Coordinates of C-alpha atoms and ligand atoms in Angstrom, one line a residue:
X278 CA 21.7 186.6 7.5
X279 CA 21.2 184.2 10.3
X280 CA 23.4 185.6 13.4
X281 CA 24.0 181.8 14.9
X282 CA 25.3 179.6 12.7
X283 CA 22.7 177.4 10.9
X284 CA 22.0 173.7 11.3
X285 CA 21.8 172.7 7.8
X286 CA 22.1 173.8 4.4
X287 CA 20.3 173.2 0.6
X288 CA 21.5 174.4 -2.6
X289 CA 19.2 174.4 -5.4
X290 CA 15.9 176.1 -5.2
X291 CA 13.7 175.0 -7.9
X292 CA 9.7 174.1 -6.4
X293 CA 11.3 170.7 -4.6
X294 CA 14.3 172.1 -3.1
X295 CA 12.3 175.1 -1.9
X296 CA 9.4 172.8 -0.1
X297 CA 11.8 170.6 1.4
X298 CA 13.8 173.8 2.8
X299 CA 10.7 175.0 4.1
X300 CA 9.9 171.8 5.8
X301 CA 12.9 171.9 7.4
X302 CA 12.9 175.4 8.7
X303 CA 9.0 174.6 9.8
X304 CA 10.3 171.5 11.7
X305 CA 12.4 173.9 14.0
X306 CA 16.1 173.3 12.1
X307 CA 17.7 177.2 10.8
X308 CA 18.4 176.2 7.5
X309 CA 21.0 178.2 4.7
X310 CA 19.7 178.1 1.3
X311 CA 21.9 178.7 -2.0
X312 CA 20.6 178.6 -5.9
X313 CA 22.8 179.5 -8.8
X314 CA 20.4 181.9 -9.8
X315 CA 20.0 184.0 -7.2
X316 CA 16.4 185.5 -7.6
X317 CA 15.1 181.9 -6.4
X318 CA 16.7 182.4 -3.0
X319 CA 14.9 185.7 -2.8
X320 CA 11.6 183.7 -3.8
X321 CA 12.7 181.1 -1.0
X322 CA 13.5 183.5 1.6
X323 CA 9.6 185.4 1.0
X324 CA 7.9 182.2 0.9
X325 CA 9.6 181.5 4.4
X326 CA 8.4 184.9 5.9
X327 CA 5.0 184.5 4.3
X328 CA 4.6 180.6 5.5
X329 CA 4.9 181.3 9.4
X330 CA 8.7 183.8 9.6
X331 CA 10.4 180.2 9.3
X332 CA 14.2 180.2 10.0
X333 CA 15.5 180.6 6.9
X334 CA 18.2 182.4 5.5
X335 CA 19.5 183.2 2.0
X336 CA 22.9 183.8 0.5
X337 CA 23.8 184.6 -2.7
X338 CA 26.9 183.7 -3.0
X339 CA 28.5 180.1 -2.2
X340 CA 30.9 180.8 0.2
X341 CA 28.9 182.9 2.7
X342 CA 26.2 180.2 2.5
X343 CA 29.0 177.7 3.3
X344 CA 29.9 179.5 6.2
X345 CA 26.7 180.2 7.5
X346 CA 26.7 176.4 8.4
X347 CA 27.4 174.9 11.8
X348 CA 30.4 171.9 11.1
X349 CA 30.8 169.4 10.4
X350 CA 28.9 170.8 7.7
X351 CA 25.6 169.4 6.1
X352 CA 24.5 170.4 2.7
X353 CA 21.7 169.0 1.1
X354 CA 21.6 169.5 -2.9
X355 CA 18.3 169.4 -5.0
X356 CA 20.1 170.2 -8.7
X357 CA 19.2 168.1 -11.6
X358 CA 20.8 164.8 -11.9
X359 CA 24.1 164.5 -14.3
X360 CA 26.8 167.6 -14.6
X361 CA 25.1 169.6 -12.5
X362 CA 25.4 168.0 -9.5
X363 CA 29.1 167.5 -10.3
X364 CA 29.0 171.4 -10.9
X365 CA 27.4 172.3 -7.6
X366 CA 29.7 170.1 -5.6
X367 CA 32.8 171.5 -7.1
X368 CA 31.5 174.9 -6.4
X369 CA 30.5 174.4 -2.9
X370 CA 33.8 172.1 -1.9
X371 CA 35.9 174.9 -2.4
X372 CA 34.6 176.3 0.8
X373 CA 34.1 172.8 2.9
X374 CA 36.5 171.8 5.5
X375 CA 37.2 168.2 6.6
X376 CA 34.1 166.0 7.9
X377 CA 31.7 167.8 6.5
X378 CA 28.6 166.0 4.2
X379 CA 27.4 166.4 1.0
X380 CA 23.6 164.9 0.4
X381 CA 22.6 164.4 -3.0
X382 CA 18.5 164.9 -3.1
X383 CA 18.0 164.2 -6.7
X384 CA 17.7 161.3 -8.6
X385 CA 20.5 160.6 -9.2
X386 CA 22.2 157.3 -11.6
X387 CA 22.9 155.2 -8.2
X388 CA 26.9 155.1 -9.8
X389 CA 27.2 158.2 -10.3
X390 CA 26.3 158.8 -6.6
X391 CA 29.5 156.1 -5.5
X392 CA 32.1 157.8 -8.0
X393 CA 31.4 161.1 -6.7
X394 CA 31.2 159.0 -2.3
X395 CA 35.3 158.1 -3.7
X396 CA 35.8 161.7 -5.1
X397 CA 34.8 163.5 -2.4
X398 CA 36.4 161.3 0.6
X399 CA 40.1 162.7 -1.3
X400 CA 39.1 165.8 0.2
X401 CA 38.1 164.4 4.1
X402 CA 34.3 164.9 3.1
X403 CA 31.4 162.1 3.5
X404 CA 28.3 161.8 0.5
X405 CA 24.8 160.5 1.0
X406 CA 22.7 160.1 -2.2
X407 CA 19.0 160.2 -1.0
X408 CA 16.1 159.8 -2.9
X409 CA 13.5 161.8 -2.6
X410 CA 9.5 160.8 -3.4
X411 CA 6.4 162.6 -2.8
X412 CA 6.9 165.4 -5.4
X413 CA 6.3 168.9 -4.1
X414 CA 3.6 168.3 -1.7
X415 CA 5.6 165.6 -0.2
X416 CA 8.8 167.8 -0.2
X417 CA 6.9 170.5 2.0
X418 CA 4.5 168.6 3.8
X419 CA 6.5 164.8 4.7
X420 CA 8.3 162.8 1.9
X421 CA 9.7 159.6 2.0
X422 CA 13.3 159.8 1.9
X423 CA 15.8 156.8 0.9
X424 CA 19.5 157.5 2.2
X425 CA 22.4 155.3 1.3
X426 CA 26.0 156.2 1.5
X427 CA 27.8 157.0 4.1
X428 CA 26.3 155.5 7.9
X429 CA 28.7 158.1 9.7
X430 CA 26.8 161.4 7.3
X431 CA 23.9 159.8 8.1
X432 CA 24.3 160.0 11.7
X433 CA 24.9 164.0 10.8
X434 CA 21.3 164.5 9.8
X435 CA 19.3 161.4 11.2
X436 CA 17.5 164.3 13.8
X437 CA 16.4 165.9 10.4
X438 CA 15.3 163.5 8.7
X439 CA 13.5 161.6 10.9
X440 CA 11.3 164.6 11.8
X441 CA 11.1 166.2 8.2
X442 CA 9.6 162.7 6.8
X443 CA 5.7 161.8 6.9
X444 CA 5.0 160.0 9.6
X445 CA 2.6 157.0 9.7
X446 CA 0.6 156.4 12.6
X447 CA 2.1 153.2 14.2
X448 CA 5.1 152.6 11.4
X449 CA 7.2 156.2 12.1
X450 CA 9.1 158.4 10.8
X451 CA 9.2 157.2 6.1
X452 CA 13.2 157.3 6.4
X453 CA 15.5 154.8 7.4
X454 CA 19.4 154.6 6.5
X455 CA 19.5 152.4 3.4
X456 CA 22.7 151.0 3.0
X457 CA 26.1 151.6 1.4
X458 CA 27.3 153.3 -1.4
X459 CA 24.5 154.1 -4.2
X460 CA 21.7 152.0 -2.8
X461 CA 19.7 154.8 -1.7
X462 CA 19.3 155.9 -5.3
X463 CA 19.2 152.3 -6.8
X464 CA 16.0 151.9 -4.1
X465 CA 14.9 155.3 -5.4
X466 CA 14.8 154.1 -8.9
X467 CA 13.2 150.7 -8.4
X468 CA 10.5 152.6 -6.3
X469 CA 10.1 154.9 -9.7
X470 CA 9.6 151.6 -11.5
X471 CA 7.2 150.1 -9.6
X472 CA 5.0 153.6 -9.7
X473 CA 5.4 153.3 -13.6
X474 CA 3.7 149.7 -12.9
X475 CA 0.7 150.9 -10.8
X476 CA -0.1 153.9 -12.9
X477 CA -0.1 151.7 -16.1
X478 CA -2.5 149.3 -13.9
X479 CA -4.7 152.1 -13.3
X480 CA -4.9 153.1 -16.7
X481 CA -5.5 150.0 -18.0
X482 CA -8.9 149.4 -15.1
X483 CA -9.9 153.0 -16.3
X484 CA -9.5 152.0 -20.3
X485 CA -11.6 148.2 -19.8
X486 CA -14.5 150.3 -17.5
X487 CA -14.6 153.3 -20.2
X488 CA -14.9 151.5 -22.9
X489 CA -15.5 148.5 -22.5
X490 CA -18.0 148.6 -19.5
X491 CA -18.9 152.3 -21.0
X492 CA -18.5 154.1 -17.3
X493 CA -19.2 158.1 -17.5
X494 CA -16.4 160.2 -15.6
X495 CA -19.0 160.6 -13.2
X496 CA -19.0 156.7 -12.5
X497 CA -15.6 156.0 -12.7
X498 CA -15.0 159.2 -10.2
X499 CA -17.3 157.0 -7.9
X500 CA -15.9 154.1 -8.4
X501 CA -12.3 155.1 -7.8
X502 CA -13.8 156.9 -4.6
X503 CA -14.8 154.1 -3.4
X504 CA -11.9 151.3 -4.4
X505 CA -10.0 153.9 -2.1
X506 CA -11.7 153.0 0.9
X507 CA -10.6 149.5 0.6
X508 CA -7.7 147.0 -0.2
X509 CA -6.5 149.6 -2.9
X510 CA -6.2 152.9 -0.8
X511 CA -3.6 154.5 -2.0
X512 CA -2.7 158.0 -3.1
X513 CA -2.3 157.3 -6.7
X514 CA -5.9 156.0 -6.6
X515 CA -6.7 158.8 -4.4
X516 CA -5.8 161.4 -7.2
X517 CA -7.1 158.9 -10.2
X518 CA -10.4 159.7 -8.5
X519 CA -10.0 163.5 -8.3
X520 CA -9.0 163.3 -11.9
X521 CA -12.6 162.2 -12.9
X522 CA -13.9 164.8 -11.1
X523 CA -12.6 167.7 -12.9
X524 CA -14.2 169.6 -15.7
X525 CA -12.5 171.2 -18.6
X526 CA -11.9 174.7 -17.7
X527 CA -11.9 175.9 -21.6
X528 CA -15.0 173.8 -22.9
X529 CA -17.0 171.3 -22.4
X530 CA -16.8 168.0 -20.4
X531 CA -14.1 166.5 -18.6
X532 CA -10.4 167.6 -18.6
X533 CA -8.9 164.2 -18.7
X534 CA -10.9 163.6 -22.1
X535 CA -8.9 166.5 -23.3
X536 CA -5.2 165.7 -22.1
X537 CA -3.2 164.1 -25.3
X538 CA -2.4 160.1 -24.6
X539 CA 1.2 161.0 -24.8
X540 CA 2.9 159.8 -22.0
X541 CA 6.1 161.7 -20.3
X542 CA 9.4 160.2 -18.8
X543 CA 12.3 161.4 -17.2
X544 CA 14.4 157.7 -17.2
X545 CA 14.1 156.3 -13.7
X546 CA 11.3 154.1 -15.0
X547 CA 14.1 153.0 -17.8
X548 CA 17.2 152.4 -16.1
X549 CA 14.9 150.1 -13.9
X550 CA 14.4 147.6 -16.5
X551 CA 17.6 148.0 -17.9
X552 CA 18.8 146.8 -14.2
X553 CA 16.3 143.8 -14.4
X554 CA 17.8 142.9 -17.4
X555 CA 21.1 143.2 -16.1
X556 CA 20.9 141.2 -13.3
X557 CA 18.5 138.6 -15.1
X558 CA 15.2 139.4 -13.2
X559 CA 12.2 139.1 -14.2
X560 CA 9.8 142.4 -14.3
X561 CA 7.5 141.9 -17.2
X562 CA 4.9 144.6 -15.6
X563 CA 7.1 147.2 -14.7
X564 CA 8.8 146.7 -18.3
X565 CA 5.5 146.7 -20.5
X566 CA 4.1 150.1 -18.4
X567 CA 7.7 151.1 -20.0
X568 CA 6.8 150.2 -23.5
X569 CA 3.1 151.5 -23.1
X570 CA 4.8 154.7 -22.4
X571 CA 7.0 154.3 -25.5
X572 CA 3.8 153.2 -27.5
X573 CA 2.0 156.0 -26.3
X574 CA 4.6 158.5 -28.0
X575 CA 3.9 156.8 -31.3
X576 CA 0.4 158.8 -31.8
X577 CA 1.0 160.1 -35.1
X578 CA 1.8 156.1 -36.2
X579 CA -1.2 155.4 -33.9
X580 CA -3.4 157.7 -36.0
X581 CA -2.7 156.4 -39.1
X582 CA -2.5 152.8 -38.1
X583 CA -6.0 153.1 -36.5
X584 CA -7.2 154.2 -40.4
X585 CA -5.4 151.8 -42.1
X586 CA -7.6 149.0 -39.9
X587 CA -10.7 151.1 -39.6
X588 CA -10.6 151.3 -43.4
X589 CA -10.4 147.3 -43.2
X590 CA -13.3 146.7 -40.5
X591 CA -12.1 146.9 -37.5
X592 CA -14.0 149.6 -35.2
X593 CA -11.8 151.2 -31.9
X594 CA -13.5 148.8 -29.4
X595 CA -13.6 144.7 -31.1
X596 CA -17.1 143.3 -29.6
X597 CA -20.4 145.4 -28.8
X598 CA -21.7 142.9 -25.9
X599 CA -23.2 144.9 -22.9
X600 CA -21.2 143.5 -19.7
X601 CA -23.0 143.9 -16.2
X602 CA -20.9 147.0 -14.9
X603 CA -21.5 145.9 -11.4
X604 CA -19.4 142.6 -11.9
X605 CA -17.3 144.4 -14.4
X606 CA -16.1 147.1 -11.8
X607 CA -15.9 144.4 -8.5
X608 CA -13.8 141.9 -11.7
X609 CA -11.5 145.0 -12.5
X610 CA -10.9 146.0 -8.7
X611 CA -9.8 142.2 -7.8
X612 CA -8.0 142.5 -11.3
X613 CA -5.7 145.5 -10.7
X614 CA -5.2 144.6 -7.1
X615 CA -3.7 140.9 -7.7
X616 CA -1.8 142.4 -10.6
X617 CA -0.4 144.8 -8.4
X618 CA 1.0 142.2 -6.3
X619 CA 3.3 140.9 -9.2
X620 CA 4.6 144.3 -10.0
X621 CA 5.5 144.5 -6.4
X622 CA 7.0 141.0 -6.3
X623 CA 9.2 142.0 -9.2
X624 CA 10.6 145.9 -7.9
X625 CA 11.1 143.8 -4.1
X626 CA 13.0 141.2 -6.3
X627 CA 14.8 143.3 -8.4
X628 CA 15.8 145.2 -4.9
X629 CA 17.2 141.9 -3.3
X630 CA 19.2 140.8 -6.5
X631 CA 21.0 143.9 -6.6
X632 CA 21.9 144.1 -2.6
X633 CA 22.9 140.6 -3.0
X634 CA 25.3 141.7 -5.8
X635 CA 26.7 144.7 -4.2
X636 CA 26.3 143.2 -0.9
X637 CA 24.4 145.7 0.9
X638 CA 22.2 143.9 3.3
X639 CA 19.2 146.0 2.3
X640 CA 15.7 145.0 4.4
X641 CA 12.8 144.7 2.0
X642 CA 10.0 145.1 5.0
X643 CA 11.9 148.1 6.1
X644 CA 11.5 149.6 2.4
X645 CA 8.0 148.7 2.1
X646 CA 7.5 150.5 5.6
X647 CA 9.1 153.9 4.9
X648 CA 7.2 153.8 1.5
X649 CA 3.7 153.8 3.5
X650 CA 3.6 157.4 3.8
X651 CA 4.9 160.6 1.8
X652 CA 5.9 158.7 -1.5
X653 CA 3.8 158.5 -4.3
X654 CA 3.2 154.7 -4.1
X655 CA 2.0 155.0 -0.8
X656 CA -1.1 152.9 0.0
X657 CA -2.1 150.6 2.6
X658 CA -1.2 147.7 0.6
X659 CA 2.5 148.4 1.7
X660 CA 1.7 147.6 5.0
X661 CA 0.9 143.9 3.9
X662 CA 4.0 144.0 2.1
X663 CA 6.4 144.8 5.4
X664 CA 4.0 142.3 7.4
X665 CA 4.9 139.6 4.6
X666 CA 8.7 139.9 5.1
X667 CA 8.5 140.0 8.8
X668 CA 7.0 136.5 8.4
X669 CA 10.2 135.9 6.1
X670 CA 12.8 137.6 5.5
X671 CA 14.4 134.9 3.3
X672 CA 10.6 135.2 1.6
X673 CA 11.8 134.0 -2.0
X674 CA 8.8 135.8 -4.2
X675 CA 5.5 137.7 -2.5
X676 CA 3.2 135.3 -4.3
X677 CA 4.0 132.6 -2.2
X678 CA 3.8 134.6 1.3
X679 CA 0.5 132.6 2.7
X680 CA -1.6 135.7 3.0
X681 CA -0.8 137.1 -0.6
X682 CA -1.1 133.9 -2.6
X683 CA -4.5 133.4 -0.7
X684 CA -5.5 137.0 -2.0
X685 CA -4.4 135.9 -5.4
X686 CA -6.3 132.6 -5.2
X687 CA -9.5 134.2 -4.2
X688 CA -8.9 137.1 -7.1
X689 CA -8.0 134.8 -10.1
X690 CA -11.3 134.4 -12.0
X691 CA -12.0 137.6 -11.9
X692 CA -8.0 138.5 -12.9
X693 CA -8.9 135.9 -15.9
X694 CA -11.8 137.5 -16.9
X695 CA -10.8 141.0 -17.2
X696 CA -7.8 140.3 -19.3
X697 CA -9.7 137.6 -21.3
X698 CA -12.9 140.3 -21.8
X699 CA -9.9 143.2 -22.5
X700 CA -8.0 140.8 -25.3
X701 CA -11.6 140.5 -26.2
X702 CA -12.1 143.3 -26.8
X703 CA -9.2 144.8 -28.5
X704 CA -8.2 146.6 -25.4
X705 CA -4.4 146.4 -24.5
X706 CA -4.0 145.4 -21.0
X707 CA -0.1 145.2 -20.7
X708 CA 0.7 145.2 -17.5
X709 CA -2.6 142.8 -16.1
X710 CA -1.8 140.5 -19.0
X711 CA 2.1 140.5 -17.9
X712 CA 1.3 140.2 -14.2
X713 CA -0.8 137.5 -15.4
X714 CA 1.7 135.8 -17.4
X715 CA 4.1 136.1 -14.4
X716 CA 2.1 134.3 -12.0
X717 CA 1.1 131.6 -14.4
X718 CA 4.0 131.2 -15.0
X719 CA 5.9 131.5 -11.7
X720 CA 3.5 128.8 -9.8
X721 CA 4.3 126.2 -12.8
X722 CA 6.5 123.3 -11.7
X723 CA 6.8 122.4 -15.0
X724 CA 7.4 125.3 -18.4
X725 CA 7.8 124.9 -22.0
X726 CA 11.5 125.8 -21.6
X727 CA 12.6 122.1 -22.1
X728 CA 11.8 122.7 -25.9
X729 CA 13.3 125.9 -26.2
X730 CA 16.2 124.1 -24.6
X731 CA 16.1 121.4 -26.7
X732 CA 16.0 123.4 -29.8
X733 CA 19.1 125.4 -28.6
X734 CA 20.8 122.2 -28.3
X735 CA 19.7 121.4 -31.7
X736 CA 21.4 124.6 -33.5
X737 CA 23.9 125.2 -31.3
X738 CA 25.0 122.5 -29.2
X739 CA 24.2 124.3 -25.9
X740 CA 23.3 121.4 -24.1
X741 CA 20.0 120.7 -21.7
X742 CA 20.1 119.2 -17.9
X743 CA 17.9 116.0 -17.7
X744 CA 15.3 116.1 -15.5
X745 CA 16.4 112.1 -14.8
X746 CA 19.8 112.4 -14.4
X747 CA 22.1 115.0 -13.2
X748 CA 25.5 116.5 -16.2
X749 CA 25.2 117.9 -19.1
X750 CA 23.8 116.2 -22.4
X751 CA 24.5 116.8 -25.7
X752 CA 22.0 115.2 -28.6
X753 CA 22.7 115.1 -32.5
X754 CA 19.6 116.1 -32.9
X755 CA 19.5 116.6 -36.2
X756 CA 21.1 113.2 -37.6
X757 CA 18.7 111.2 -35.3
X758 CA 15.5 112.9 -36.9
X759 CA 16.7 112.9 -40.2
X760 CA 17.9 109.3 -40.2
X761 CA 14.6 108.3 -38.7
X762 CA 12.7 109.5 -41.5
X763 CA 15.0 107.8 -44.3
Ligands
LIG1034 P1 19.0 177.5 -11.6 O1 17.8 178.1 -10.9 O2 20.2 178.4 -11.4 O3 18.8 177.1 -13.0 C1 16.6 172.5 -11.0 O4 16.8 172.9 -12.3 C2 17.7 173.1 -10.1 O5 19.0 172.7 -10.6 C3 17.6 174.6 -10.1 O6 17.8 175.1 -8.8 C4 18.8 175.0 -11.0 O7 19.4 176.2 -10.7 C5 19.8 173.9 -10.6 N1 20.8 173.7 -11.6 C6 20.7 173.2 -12.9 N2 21.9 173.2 -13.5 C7 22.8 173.7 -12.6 C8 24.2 173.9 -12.6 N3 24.9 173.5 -13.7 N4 24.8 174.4 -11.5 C9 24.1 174.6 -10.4 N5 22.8 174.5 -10.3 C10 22.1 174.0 -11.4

């Protein structure tokens, strides 16, 4: 029981909530800490003692942890998205007075987190919905935190926040206030997206070296070690490395040989590309790391479709030709990196369509700055990213900032090559092929969209723009073919 009221409090004590209730404590804040079930704020409070007798304090009730905290109140809440953060609010309001703020950590459906901002204000009470990345290392150690909602709740916790965050050597504190209403979550959930892109970009550079280019785990643990000492540094490399390194505890060889292909989601990664959709924008990497994921939950189908063609001639890998792995691996690196930039391009896009929409002002180069550190697409690449948009703000894609479509110039061939050795090959490379596709087709003054046009005039009267003369034309079509032909 703390004697002095505390600073802050968190509700919801699963492995995240308790790291980022720790953090705080470490970073000299008394925090009050609540969960439902109760033995988890005994866990909390021994971890606190053990990690350095960090002010800390546990209640096991809602109401005494309520009043334990200095007003106007702040309480953070790490519960699982949905009803029970709707539960935990209802719970804890019963004991909040006027002014004080409620900070969702979760990650939370960016409307849900604006219905519940209108709820709560009946009662005199201000909401913050604040994503959270880093996982639980980030949670204890620094995360990268993404708060939108209300400016005045954010004031309430900025001297938290801005300490409890990683902080990157010349870019600060990774937090910044957002914007209004949900766009702390909606930024959360595009940041999600654009993870689902880069990990499906790694796997695909580990599936064309393996078996393709036939790299041992020992080589591609090299080569990963040493892609993150250069334009690809990045903690997802950084742990795609240690991967390679790791042997299988219960037999023989490497782990990752052993872990099922069955990729695991949780939605952020979905409601992403539902959003692109939405609001017409185009994210064909981040959406076909989506559908590998789905296709990768097909295994039994995948098992007996890979019989059904064996049984007809086709072997796993389509071509035996040896490929110099020196030029392989430098093709790949340049590969995933220029691809990377499109997934990019598309999240920041999808980002600006929406704050256009909603009309919150969000500032991409700010985003790609608190992302450099704590967050699971951190990497040094982000820092090109800010850099681009301080050029221009206005910047209307990332391929055409002058420093990125010169990296993609130089990185084409090889981009080319890997996805033309891969297809090939009969090796799926989704999201390089659809990064690919984007470019090509992004830089193209002129597409193939006047036929597809044209034929939608044809069946249905749509009508098609001239490229001539400006209104709207309509065709018969199909009388002026047919009569030409009698
Ligand atoms: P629990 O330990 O009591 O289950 C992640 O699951 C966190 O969300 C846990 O702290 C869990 O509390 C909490 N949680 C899940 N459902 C909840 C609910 N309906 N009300 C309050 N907390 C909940």
């Amino acid at each position: 029981m703390a004697v002095q009221p505390t600073r802050i409090g968190l509700a919801g004590l699963a492995v995240m909530g308790q790291n980022l209730a720790l953090n705080i404590a470490e970073k000299g804040f008394p925090i009050s800490v609540y969960n439902r079930t109760t033995s988890k704020v005994d866990e909390t409070v021994e971890r606190a003692k053990k990690e350095g007798n960090l002010p800390l304090y546990g209640f096991h009730d809602p109401e005494s942890f309520v009043k334990s905290i200095q007003k106007p109140r702040v309480i953070i809440m790490l519960v699982k998205a949905g009803a029970p953060v709707d539960q935990t609010i209802k719970t804890l309001s019963a004991y909040l007075e006027k002014g004080d703020c409620i900070v969702d950590g979760g990650n939370e459906w960016y409307e849900n987190t604006e219905r519940r901002e209108k709820a709560v204000a009946e009662n005199g009470f201000l909401y913050l919905g604040m994503g959270v990345s880093g996982g639980e290392e980030g949670a204890r150690n620094g995360p990268s935190m993404m708060p939108g909602g209300s400016l005045e709740a954010y004031k309430n916790i900025e001297d938290i926040v801005l300490k409890v965050a990683a902080q990157v050597r010349d870019s600060g504190p990774c937090v910044t206030y957002i914007g209004k209403g949900g766009s702390g979550n909606f930024v959360k959930m595009v940041h999600n997206g654009i993870e689902y892109g880069d990990m499906q970009l790694i796997a695909e550079a580990y599936d064309v070296l393996k078996s393709v280019g036939k790299l041992s785990n020992e080589e591609l643990h090299s080569v990963f070690t040493d892609w993150n000492k250069g334009e690809l540094e990045s903690f997802l490399i950084e742990i795609t490395a240690d991967i390679f390194g790791i042997k299988d505890d219960k037999g023989d060889g490497h782990l990752v040989d052993k872990v099922l292909d069955k990729t695991g989601m949780k939605g952020t990664g979905k409601w992403t590309v539902q959003q692109a959709a939405e609001l017409s924008v185009p994210a064909p990497t981040i959406e076909s790391s989506l559908d590998a994921r789905f296709l990768s939950g097909l295994k039994d189908e995948r098992v007996q479709a890979a019989k059904v063609f064996k049984a007809g001639g086709f072997g796993d890998i389509l071509t035996d030709q040896t490929v110099d792995k020196k030029q392989l691996i430098d093709d790949v690196r340049k590969a995933l990196y220029a691809s990377k930039i499109c997934s990019y391009a598309q999240g920041m896009n999808l980002i600006r369509a929406k704050s256009m929409e909603k009309g919150w002002g969000l500032k991409l180069g700010e985003l790609a700055r608190i992302w450099k550190g704590g967050c699971i697409i951190r990497a040094i690449f982000l820092d090109r990213i800010k850099q681009a948009y301080d050029r221009n703000a206005e910047l209307a894609n990332l391929l055409v900032d002058p420093e990125f479509a010169k990296e993609i110039i130089e990185r084409q061939s090889a981009w080319r090559r890997v996805v033309c050795l891969a297809i090939n090959s009969g090796i799926s490379t989704p999201g390089m092929s659809a990064s690919l596709a984007y470019f090509d087709s992004y830089r193209r003054e002129r597409l193939p969209a006047n036929l597809v046009q044209a034929q939608r005039d044809y069946f249905g009267a749509h009508t098609y723009e001239r490229t001539d003369v400006e209104g709207s034309f309509h065709t018969e079509w199909f009388k002026i073919a047919r009569q030409s032909k009698i």
